[in-house]
mmCIF file of C-alpha atoms in Angstrom:
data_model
loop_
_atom_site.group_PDB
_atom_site.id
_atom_site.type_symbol
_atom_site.label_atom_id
_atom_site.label_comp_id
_atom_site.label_asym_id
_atom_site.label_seq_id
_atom_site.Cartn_x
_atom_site.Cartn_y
_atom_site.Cartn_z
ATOM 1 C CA UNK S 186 25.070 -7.821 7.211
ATOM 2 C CA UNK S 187 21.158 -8.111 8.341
ATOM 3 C CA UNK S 188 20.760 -7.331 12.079
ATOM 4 C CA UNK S 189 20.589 -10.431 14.306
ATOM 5 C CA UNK S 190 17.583 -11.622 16.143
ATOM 6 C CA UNK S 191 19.220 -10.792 19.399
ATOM 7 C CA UNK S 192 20.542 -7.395 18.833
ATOM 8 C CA UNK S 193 16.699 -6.569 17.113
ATOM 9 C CA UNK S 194 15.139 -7.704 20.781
ATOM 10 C CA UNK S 195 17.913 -6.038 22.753
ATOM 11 C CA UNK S 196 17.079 -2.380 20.439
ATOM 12 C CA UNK S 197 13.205 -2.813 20.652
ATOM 13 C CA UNK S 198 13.671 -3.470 24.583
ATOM 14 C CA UNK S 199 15.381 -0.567 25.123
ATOM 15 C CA UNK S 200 12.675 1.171 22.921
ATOM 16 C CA UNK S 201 9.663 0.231 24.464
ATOM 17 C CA UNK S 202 11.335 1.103 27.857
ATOM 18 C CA UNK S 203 11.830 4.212 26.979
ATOM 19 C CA UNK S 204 8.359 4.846 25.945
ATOM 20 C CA UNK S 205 6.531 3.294 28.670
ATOM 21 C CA UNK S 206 8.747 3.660 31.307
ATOM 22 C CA UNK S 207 8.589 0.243 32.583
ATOM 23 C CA UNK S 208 10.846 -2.808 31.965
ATOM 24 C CA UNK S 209 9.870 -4.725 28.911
ATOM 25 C CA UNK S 210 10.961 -8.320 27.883
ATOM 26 C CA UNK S 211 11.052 -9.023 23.894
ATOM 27 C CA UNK S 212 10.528 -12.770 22.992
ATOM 28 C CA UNK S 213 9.510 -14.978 19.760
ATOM 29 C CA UNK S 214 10.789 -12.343 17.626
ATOM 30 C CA UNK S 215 9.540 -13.616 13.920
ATOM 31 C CA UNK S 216 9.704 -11.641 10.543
ATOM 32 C CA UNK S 217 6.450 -11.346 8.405
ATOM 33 C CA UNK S 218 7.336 -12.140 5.105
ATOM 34 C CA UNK S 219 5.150 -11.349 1.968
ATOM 35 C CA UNK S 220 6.422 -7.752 0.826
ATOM 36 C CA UNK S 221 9.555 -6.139 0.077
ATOM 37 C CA UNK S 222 8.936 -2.877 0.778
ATOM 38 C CA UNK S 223 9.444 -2.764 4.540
ATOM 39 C CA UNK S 224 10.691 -5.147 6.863
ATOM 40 C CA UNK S 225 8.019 -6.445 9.083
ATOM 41 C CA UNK S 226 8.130 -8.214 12.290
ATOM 42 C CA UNK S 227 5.768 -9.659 15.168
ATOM 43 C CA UNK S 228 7.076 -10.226 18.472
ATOM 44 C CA UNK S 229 5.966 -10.492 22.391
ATOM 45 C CA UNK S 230 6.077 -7.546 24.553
ATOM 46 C CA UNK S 231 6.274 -8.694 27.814
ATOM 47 C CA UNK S 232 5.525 -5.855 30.830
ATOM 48 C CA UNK S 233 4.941 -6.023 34.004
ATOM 49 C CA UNK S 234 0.699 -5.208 33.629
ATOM 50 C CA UNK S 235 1.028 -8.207 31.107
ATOM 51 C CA UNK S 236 1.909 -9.250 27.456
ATOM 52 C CA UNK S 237 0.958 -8.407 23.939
ATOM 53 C CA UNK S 238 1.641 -9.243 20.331
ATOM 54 C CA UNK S 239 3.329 -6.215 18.833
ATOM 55 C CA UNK S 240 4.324 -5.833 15.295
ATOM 56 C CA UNK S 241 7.663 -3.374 14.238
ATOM 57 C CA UNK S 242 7.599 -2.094 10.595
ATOM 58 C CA UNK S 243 10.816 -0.256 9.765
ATOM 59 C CA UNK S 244 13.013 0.874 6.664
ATOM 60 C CA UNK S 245 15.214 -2.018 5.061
ATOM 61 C CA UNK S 246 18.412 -1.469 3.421
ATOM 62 C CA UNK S 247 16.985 -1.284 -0.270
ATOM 63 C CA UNK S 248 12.746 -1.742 -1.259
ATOM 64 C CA UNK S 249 10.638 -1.272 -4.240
ATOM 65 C CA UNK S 250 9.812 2.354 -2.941
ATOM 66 C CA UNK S 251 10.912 4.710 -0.690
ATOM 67 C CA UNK S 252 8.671 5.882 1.734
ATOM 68 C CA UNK S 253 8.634 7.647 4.769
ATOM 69 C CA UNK S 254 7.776 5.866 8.336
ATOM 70 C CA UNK S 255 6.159 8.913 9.875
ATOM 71 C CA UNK S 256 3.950 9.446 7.169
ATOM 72 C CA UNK S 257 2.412 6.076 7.767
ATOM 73 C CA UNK S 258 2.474 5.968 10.995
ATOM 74 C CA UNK S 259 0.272 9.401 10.612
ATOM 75 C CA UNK S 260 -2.254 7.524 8.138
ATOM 76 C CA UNK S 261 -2.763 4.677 10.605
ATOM 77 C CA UNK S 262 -3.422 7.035 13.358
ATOM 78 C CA UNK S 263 -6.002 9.164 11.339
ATOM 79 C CA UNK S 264 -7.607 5.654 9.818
ATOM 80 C CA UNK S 265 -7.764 4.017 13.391
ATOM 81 C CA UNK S 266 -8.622 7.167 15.288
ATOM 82 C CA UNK S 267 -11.362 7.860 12.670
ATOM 83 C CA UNK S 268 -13.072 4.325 13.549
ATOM 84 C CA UNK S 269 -11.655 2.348 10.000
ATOM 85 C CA UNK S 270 -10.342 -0.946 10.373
ATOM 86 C CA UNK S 271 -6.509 -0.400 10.332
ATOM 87 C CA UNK S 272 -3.745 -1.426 13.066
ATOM 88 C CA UNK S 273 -3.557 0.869 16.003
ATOM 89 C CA UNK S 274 0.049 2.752 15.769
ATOM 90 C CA UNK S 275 1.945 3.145 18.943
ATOM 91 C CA UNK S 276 5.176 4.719 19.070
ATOM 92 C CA UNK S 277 7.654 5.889 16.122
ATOM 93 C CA UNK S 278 11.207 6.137 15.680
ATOM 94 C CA UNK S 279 10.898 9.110 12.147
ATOM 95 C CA UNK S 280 15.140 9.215 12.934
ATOM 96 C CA UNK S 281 15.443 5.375 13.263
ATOM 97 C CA UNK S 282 18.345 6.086 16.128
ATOM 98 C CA UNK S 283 17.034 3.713 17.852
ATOM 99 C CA UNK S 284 15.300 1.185 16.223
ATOM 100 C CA UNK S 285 18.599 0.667 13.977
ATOM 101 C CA UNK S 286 16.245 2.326 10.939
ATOM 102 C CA UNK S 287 13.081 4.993 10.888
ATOM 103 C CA UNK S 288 10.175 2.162 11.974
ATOM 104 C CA UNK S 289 7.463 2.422 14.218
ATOM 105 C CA UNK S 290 5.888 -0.457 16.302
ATOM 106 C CA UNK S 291 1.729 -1.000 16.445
ATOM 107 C CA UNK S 292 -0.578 -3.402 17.742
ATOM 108 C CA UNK S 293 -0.471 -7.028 15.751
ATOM 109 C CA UNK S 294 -4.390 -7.958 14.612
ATOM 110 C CA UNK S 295 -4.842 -11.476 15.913
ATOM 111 C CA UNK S 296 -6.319 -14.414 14.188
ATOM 112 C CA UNK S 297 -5.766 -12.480 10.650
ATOM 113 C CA UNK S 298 -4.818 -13.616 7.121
ATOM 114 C CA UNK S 299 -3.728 -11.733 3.562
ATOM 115 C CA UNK S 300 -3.966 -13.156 0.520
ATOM 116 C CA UNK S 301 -1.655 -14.374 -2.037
ATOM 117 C CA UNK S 302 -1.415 -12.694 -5.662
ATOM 118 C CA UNK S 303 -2.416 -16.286 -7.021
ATOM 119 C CA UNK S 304 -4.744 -17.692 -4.712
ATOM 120 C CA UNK S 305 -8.192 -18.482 -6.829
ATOM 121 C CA UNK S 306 -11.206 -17.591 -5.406
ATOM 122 C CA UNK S 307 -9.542 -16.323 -1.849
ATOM 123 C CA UNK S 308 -12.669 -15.417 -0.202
ATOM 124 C CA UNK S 309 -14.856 -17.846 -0.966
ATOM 125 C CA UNK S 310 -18.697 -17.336 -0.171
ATOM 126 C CA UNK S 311 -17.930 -14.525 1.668
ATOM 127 C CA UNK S 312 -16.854 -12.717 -0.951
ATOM 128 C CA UNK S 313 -19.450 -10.074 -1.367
ATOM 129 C CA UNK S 314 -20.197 -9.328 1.967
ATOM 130 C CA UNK S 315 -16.484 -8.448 2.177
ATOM 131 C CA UNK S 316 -16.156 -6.064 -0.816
ATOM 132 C CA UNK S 317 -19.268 -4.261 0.697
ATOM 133 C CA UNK S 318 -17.185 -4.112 3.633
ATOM 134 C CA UNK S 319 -14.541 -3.401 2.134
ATOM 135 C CA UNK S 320 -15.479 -0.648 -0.527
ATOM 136 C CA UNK S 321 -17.424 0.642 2.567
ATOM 137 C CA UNK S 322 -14.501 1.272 4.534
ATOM 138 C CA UNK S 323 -12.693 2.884 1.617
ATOM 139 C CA UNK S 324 -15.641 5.100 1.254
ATOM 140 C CA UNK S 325 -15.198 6.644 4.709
ATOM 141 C CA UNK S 326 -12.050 7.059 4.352
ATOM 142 C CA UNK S 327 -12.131 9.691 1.770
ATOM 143 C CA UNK S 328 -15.060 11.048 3.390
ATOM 144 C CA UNK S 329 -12.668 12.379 6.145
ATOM 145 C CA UNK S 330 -12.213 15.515 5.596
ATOM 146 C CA UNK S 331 -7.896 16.379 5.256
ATOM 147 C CA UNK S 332 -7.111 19.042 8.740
ATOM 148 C CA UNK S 333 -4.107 20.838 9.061
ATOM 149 C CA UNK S 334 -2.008 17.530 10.700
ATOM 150 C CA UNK S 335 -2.722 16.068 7.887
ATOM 151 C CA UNK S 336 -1.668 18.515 5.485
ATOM 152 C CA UNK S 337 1.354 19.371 7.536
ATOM 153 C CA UNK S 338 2.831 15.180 7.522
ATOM 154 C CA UNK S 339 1.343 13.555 4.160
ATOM 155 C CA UNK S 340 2.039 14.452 0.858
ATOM 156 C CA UNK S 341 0.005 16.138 -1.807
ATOM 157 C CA UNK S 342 -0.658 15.239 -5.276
ATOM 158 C CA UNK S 343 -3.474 16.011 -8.077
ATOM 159 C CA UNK S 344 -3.723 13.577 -11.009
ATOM 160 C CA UNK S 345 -0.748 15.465 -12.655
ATOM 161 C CA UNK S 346 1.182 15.645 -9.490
ATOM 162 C CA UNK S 347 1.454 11.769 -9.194
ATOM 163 C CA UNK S 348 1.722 11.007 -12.514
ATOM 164 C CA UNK S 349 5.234 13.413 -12.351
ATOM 165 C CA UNK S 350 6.132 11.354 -9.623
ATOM 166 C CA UNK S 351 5.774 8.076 -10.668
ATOM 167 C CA UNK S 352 7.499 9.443 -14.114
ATOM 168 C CA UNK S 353 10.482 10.499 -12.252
ATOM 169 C CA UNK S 354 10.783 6.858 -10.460
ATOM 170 C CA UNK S 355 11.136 5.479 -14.044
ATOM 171 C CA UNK S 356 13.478 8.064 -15.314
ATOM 172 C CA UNK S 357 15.391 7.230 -11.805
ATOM 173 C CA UNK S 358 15.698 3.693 -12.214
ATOM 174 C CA UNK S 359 15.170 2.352 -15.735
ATOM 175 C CA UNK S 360 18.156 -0.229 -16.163
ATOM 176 C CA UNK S 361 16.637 -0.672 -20.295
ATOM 177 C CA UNK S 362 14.207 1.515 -22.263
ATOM 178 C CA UNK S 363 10.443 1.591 -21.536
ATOM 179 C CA UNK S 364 8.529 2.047 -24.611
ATOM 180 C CA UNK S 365 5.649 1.038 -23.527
ATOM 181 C CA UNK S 366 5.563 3.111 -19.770
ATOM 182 C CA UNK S 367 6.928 6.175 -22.146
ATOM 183 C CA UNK S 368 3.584 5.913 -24.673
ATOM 184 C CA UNK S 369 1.520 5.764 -21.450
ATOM 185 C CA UNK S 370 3.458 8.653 -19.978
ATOM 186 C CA UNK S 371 2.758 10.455 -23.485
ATOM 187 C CA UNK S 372 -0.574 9.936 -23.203
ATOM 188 C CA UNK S 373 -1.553 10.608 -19.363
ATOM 189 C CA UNK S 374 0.482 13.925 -20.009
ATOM 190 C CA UNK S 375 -2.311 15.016 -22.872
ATOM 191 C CA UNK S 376 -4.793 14.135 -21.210
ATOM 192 C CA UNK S 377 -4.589 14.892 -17.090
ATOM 193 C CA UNK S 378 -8.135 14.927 -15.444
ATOM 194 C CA UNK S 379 -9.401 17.524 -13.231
ATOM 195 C CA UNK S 380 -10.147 16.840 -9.775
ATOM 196 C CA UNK S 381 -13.143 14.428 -9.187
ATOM 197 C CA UNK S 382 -14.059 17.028 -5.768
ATOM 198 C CA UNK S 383 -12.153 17.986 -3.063
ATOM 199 C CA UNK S 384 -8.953 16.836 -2.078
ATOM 200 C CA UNK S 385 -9.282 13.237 0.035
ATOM 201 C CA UNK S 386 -7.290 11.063 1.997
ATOM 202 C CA UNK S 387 -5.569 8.610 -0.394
ATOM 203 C CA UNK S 388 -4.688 5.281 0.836
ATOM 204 C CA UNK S 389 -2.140 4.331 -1.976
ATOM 205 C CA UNK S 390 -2.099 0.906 -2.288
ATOM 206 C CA UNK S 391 -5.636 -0.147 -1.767
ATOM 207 C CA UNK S 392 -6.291 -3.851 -3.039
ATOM 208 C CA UNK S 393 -6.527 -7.330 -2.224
ATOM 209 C CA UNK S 394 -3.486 -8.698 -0.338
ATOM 210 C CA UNK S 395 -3.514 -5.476 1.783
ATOM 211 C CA UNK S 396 -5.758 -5.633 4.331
ATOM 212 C CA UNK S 397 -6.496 -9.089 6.921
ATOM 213 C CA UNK S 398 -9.495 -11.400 6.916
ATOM 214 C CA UNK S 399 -10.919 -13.674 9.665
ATOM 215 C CA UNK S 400 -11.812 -17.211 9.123
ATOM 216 C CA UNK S 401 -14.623 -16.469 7.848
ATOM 217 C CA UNK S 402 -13.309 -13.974 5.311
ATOM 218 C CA UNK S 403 -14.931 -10.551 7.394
ATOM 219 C CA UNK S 404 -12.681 -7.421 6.837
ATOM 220 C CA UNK S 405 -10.435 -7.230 9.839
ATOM 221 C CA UNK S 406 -7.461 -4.621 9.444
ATOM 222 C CA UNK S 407 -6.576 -2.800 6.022
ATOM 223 C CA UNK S 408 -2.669 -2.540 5.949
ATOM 224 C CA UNK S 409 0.605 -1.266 4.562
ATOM 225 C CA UNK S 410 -0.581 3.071 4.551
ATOM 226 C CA UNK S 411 2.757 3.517 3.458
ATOM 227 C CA UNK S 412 2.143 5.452 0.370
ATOM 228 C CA UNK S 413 -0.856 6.925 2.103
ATOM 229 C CA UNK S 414 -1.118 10.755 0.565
ATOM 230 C CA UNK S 415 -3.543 13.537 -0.136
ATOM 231 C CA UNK S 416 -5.042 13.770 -3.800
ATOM 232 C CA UNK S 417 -7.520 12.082 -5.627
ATOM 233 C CA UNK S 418 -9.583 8.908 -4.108
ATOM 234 C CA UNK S 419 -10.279 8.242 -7.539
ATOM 235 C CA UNK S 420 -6.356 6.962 -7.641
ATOM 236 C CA UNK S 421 -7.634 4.205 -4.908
ATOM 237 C CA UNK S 422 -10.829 3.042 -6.390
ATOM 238 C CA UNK S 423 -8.113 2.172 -9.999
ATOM 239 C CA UNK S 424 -5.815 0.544 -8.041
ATOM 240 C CA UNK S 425 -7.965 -1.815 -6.294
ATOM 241 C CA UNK S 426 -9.457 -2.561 -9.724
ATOM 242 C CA UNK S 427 -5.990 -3.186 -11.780
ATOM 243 C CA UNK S 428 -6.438 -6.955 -12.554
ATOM 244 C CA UNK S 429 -3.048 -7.842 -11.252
ATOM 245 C CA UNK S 430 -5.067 -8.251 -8.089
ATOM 246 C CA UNK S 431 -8.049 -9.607 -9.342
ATOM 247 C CA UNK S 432 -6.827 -13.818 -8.425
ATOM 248 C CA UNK S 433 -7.181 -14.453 -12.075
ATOM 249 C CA UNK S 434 -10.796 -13.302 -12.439
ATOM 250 C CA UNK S 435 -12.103 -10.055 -14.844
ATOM 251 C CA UNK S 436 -15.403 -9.763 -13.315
ATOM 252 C CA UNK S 437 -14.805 -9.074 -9.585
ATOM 253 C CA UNK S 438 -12.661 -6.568 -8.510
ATOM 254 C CA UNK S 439 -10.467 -8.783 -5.817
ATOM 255 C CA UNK S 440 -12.431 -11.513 -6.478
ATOM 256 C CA UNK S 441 -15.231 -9.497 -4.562
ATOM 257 C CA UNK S 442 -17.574 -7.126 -5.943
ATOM 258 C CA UNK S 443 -18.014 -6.249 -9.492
ATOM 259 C CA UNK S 444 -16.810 -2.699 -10.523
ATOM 260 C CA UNK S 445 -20.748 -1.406 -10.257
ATOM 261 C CA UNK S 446 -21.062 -2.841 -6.999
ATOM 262 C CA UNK S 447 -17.445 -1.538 -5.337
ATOM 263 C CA UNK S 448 -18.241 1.877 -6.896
ATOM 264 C CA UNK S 449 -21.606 2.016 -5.485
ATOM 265 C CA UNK S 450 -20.669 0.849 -1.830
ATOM 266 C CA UNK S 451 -17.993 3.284 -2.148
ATOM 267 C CA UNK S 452 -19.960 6.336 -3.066
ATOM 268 C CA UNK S 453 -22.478 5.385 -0.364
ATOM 269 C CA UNK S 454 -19.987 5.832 2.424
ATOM 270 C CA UNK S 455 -17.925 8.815 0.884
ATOM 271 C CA UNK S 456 -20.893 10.793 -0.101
ATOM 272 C CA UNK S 457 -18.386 11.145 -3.283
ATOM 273 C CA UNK S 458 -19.292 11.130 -6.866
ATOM 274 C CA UNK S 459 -17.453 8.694 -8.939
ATOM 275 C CA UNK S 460 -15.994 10.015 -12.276
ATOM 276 C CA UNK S 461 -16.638 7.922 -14.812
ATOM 277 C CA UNK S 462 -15.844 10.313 -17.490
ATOM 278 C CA UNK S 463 -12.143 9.678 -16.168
ATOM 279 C CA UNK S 464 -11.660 6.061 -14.969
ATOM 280 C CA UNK S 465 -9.964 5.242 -18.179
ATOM 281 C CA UNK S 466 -7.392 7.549 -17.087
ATOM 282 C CA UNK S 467 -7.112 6.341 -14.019
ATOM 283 C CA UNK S 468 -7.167 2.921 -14.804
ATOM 284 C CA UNK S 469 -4.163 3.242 -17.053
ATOM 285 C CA UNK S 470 -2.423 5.491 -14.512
ATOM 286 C CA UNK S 471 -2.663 2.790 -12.368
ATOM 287 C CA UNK S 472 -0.403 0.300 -14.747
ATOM 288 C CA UNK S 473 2.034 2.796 -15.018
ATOM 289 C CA UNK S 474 2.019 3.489 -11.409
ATOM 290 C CA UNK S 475 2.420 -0.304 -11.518
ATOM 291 C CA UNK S 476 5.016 -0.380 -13.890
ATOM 292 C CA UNK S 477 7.434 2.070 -12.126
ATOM 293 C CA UNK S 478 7.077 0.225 -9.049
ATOM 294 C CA UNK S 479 8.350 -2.929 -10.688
ATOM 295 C CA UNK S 480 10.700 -1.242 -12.643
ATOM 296 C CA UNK S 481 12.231 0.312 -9.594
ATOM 297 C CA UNK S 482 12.895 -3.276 -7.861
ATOM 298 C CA UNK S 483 14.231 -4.315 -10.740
ATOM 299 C CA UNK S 484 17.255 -1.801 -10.101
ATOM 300 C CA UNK S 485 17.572 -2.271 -6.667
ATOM 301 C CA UNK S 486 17.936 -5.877 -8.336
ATOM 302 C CA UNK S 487 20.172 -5.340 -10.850
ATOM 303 C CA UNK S 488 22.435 -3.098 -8.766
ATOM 304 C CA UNK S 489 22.778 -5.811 -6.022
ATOM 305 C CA UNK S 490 21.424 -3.585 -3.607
ATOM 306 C CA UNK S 491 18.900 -6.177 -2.812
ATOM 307 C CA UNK S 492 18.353 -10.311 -2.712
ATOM 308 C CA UNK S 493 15.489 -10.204 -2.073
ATOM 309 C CA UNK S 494 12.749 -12.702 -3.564
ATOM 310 C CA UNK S 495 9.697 -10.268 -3.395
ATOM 311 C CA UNK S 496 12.012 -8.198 -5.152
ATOM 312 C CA UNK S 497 13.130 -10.144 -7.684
ATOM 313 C CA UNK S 498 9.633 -11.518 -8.652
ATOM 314 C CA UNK S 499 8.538 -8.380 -8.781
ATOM 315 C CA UNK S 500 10.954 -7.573 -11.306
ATOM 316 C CA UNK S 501 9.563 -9.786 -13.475
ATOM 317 C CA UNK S 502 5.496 -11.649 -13.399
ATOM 318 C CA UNK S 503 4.501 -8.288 -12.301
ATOM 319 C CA UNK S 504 6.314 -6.107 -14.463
ATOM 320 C CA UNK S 505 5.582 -8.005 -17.458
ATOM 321 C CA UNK S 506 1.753 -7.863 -16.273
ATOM 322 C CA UNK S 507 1.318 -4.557 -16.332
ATOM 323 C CA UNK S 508 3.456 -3.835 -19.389
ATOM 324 C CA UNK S 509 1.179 -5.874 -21.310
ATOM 325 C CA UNK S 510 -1.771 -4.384 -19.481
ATOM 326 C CA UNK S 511 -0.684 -0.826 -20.499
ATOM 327 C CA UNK S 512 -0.084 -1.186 -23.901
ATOM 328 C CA UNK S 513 -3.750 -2.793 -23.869
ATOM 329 C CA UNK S 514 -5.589 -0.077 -22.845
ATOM 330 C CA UNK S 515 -3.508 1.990 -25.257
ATOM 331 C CA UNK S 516 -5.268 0.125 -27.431
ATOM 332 C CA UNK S 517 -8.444 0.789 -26.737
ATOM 333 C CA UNK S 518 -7.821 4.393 -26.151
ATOM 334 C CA UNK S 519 -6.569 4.527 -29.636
ATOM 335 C CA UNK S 520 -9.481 2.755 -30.969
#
């Protein structure tokens, strides 16, 4: 049975009291909906120096992924300690003893907005100031260079290391053969990059819909570090360019920047050199990464360990997307 509102404000009471040490009221308790992958919620803190908006991410009882709370509460910290425009990260339950499931609780960014997979034209004029902004940010992030904390808490994959992983969530969770995922496995297999340069910090799931706009469409907060790894920034710079998040257009990535012009902004913050001689791996790494993603929620789906609609959609527009978008590029790369 989901948790009730009242027993969520009574356990994130008795949370924050134990982490500040002072008596702390929990009010307007509201859930963020929008993704499946972790349950979200804003709510009022209420202390005695004053009140804040506070947001609690934490583990649901089924997702498209699984992914670990302290390793993204790790990747905010290094993002928003280094300066980037993430969420600051305040205080983690890894165990989820007390929280009811492993979650952490960070700062809410007021006066913010994400958009939707099929809103046209979501940024309007202020479009390529954004990207610049955006692509910008990326760019420093994967110009920090990866210290020991890091290595100890986030995982670490090269191009061959994430394809195996993403391979193993299909072989996991298939509920009905994947010809089209197994040709691109076949074919990623054969033909596995080298590094572009030195090992980076990966967001994961860098694209539109994942990071918070103003009113006037100026980057405020990039979100949602969950899959937030060591490896190859060449994994982001694909992902943000799949055209499942391009709002319908080919010639922006987002709806931003074109490619030329998020690459460029990119490699003038990372000090990185983009490898073209590999971005049509990457770019059909990303489908499949895309692919066993969907075809993951489709078994949470299909073995009722989930109802929810995130879920289910994403069992299907999406997954039919990229599936098509896959055996496209094979295509090409057969041509």
């Amino acid at each position: 049975m989901p948790e009730a509102a009242g027993e969520l404000e009574r356990r994130l009471e008795a949370f924050l009291e134990a982490e500040t040490g002072e008596a702390v009221a929990v009010s307007d308790l509201s859930r963020v909906h929008g993704g499946a992958a972790r349950e979200t919620y804003r709510f009022l803190s209420s202390r005695p120096a004053g009140s804040q908006w506070l947001i609690l991410r934490r583990d649901p009882p089924a997702s498209l992924i699984t992914t670990s709370r302290a390793v993204e509460f790790h990747a905010l910290a290094r993002a928003h300690g280094a300066g980037l425009p993430a969420p600051e990260p305040l205080w983690l339950d890894a165990s989820g003893e007390r929280l009811g499931a492993p979650g952490f609780v960070m700062r809410a960014v007021a006066g913010g907005r994400a958009a939707g997979l099929f809103e046209p034209d979501p940024y309007g004029p202020g479009a390529a100031a954004l990207g610049q902004a955006l692509f910008g940010a990326l760019g420093r992030l994967h110009a920090l260079e990866p210290g020991e904390a890091d290595a100890a808490i986030l995982p670490h994959h090269d191009a061959a290391g994430r394809l195996a992983h993403w391979a193993g969530e299909i072989d996991r969770h298939a509920v009905a053969p994947q010809p089209v995922a197994e040709a691109a496995r076949r074919f990623l297999e054969r033909h596995c990059p080298p590094p572009s340069g030195p090992p980076g910090i990966v967001h994961g799931d860098f694209r539109s819909g994942n990071f918070l706009v103003d009113a006037d469409n100026r980057l405020l907060a990039i979100l949602d570090w969950e899959l937030a790894h060591l490896g190859d920034p060449m994994e982001d710079l694909a992902w943000a360019a799949d055209p499942l998040w391009g709002h319908g257009e080919t010639g922006r990535v987002g709806a931003m920047l074109p490619v030329e012009g998020a690459i460029a902004a990119w490699e003038h913050q990372s000090g990185r050199r983009f490898a073209h001689e590999h971005w049509a791996w990457w770019r059909l790494f990303a489908g499949f990464a895309g692919l066993a993603i969907w075809i993951t929620s489709a078994h949470e789906v299909a073995a009722l360990q989930a109802v929810d609609p995130v879920l289910v959609f994403s069992a299907l527009y999406p997954w039919r997307f990229h599936n098509a978008q896959v055996a496209r590029l094979l295509a090409e790369l057969a041509a």
